[in-house]
mmCIF file of C-alpha atoms in Angstrom:
data_model
loop_
_atom_site.group_PDB
_atom_site.id
_atom_site.type_symbol
_atom_site.label_atom_id
_atom_site.label_comp_id
_atom_site.label_asym_id
_atom_site.label_seq_id
_atom_site.Cartn_x
_atom_site.Cartn_y
_atom_site.Cartn_z
ATOM 1 C CA MET W 132 -49.483 -7.759 61.412
ATOM 2 C CA VAL W 133 -49.681 -7.054 65.058
ATOM 3 C CA GLY W 134 -47.744 -4.666 67.280
ATOM 4 C CA GLY W 135 -44.034 -4.767 66.601
ATOM 5 C CA GLU W 136 -44.440 -6.265 63.122
ATOM 6 C CA ALA W 137 -46.591 -3.333 62.013
ATOM 7 C CA ALA W 138 -44.141 -0.799 63.447
ATOM 8 C CA ALA W 139 -41.248 -2.545 61.702
ATOM 9 C CA ALA W 140 -43.144 -2.515 58.374
ATOM 10 C CA VAL W 141 -43.926 1.196 58.739
ATOM 11 C CA GLU W 142 -40.295 1.964 59.620
ATOM 12 C CA GLU W 143 -39.102 0.021 56.562
ATOM 13 C CA LEU W 144 -41.532 1.961 54.351
ATOM 14 C CA VAL W 145 -40.439 5.309 55.815
ATOM 15 C CA SER W 146 -36.793 4.349 55.364
ATOM 16 C CA GLY W 147 -37.437 3.504 51.705
ATOM 17 C CA VAL W 148 -39.146 6.851 51.141
ATOM 18 C CA ARG W 149 -36.224 8.678 52.778
ATOM 19 C CA GLN W 150 -33.722 6.823 50.604
ATOM 20 C CA ALA W 151 -35.702 7.686 47.466
ATOM 21 C CA ALA W 152 -35.879 11.350 48.478
ATOM 22 C CA ASP W 153 -32.138 11.422 49.223
ATOM 23 C CA PHE W 154 -31.395 9.789 45.887
ATOM 24 C CA ALA W 155 -33.623 12.291 44.073
ATOM 25 C CA GLY W 156 -31.916 15.190 45.801
ATOM 26 C CA GLN W 157 -28.518 13.909 44.743
ATOM 27 C CA VAL W 158 -29.259 13.422 41.040
ATOM 28 C CA ARG W 159 -31.699 16.233 40.241
ATOM 29 C CA SER W 160 -30.087 19.112 38.396
ATOM 30 C CA TYR W 161 -30.695 22.534 39.945
ATOM 31 C CA SER W 162 -31.839 23.815 36.526
ATOM 32 C CA GLU W 163 -34.495 21.134 35.932
ATOM 33 C CA SER W 164 -38.127 22.164 36.062
ATOM 34 C CA GLU W 165 -40.550 19.945 37.936
ATOM 35 C CA LYS W 166 -41.870 18.570 34.625
ATOM 36 C CA GLN W 167 -38.368 17.774 33.363
ATOM 37 C CA TRP W 168 -37.393 16.169 36.650
ATOM 38 C CA LYS W 169 -40.500 13.987 36.837
ATOM 39 C CA ALA W 170 -39.908 12.705 33.305
ATOM 40 C CA ARG W 171 -36.212 12.048 33.916
ATOM 41 C CA MET W 172 -36.918 10.371 37.259
ATOM 42 C CA GLU W 173 -39.403 8.055 35.540
ATOM 43 C CA PHE W 174 -36.676 7.188 33.025
ATOM 44 C CA ILE W 175 -34.187 6.525 35.831
ATOM 45 C CA LEU W 176 -36.541 4.463 37.993
ATOM 46 C CA ARG W 177 -37.642 2.377 35.026
ATOM 47 C CA HIS W 178 -34.056 1.245 34.366
ATOM 48 C CA LEU W 179 -32.518 1.410 37.839
ATOM 49 C CA PRO W 180 -32.677 -2.364 38.457
ATOM 50 C CA ASP W 181 -30.610 -2.967 35.294
ATOM 51 C CA TYR W 182 -28.018 -0.301 36.136
ATOM 52 C CA ARG W 183 -27.270 -0.886 39.807
ATOM 53 C CA ASP W 184 -23.563 -0.609 40.506
ATOM 54 C CA PRO W 185 -21.864 -3.953 41.141
ATOM 55 C CA PRO W 186 -20.062 -4.379 44.472
ATOM 56 C CA ASP W 187 -16.715 -3.545 42.840
ATOM 57 C CA GLY W 188 -18.096 -0.157 41.730
ATOM 58 C CA GLY W 189 -18.499 -0.391 37.882
ATOM 59 C CA GLY W 190 -20.119 2.993 37.348
ATOM 60 C CA ARG W 191 -23.341 1.605 35.908
ATOM 61 C CA LEU W 192 -25.467 4.099 37.837
ATOM 62 C CA ASP W 193 -23.408 6.952 36.363
ATOM 63 C CA GLN W 194 -24.078 5.528 32.909
ATOM 64 C CA LEU W 195 -27.835 5.466 33.569
ATOM 65 C CA LEU W 196 -27.787 9.043 34.874
ATOM 66 C CA SER W 197 -25.872 10.136 31.779
ATOM 67 C CA LEU W 198 -28.348 8.407 29.485
ATOM 68 C CA SER W 199 -31.227 10.083 31.333
ATOM 69 C CA MET W 200 -29.597 13.490 30.790
ATOM 70 C CA VAL W 201 -29.083 12.795 27.078
ATOM 71 C CA TRP W 202 -32.764 11.920 26.758
ATOM 72 C CA ALA W 203 -33.935 14.948 28.751
ATOM 73 C CA ASN W 204 -31.592 17.345 26.943
ATOM 74 C CA HIS W 205 -32.803 16.071 23.580
ATOM 75 C CA LEU W 206 -36.453 16.260 24.566
ATOM 76 C CA PHE W 207 -36.563 19.530 26.473
ATOM 77 C CA LEU W 208 -33.637 21.501 25.039
ATOM 78 C CA GLY W 209 -33.407 20.207 21.481
ATOM 79 C CA CYS W 210 -29.834 18.960 21.837
ATOM 80 C CA SER W 211 -28.660 16.562 19.153
ATOM 81 C CA TYR W 212 -26.466 13.534 19.645
ATOM 82 C CA ASN W 213 -25.072 10.575 17.741
ATOM 83 C CA LYS W 214 -27.890 8.626 16.032
ATOM 84 C CA ASP W 215 -27.075 5.349 17.796
ATOM 85 C CA LEU W 216 -27.103 7.053 21.196
ATOM 86 C CA LEU W 217 -30.399 8.818 20.475
ATOM 87 C CA ASP W 218 -31.942 5.571 19.216
ATOM 88 C CA LYS W 219 -30.878 3.860 22.453
ATOM 89 C CA VAL W 220 -32.305 6.496 24.821
ATOM 90 C CA MET W 221 -35.509 6.877 22.809
ATOM 91 C CA GLU W 222 -36.022 3.114 22.999
ATOM 92 C CA MET W 223 -35.336 3.193 26.741
ATOM 93 C CA ALA W 224 -37.903 5.988 27.120
ATOM 94 C CA ASP W 225 -40.574 4.253 25.061
ATOM 95 C CA GLY W 226 -43.890 4.702 26.829
ATOM 96 C CA ILE W 227 -42.890 7.667 28.995
ATOM 97 C CA GLU W 228 -45.397 10.378 28.202
ATOM 98 C CA VAL W 229 -44.459 14.028 28.542
ATOM 99 C CA GLU W 230 -47.013 16.724 27.766
ATOM 100 C CA ASP W 231 -46.405 20.097 26.114
ATOM 101 C CA LEU W 232 -42.946 19.441 24.738
ATOM 102 C CA PRO W 233 -41.215 22.359 23.044
ATOM 103 C CA GLN W 234 -40.886 22.254 19.258
ATOM 104 C CA PHE W 235 -37.442 22.863 17.768
ATOM 105 C CA THR W 236 -36.275 23.698 14.263
ATOM 106 C CA THR W 237 -32.919 22.257 13.329
ATOM 107 C CA ARG W 238 -30.220 24.173 11.510
ATOM 108 C CA SER W 239 -30.722 21.910 8.472
ATOM 109 C CA GLU W 240 -34.439 22.728 8.382
ATOM 110 C CA LEU W 241 -33.691 26.446 8.568
ATOM 111 C CA MET W 242 -31.147 26.201 5.758
ATOM 112 C CA LYS W 243 -33.614 24.328 3.531
ATOM 113 C CA LYS W 244 -36.234 27.032 4.037
ATOM 114 C CA HIS W 245 -33.699 29.762 3.312
ATOM 115 C CA GLN W 246 -32.536 28.079 0.078
ATOM 116 C CA SER W 247 -36.084 27.641 -1.237
#
């Protein structure tokens, strides 16, 4: 690349970075830690091509963002959801590594210990 071509390529790269930063700022929850956000963003970016909204607006991006929150809430907060939904998000997250996850004890586990 020479001259104007190089400048155009740099401008396109900068524009892409700005768009990604704007997108991140729009979908990151104010209560998410950096670790939670990085994991959820990896989940989102991994599936973004499959969930882009069609021209007529079909809400596919909203669905992806919701699925990412289900996964993050389950992982980081211990929230429980319908088995089919959890199976889906865990499959979607396969291969995303998150270190130092909290350990949770379910109500059922507590009741079993208490009855013993």
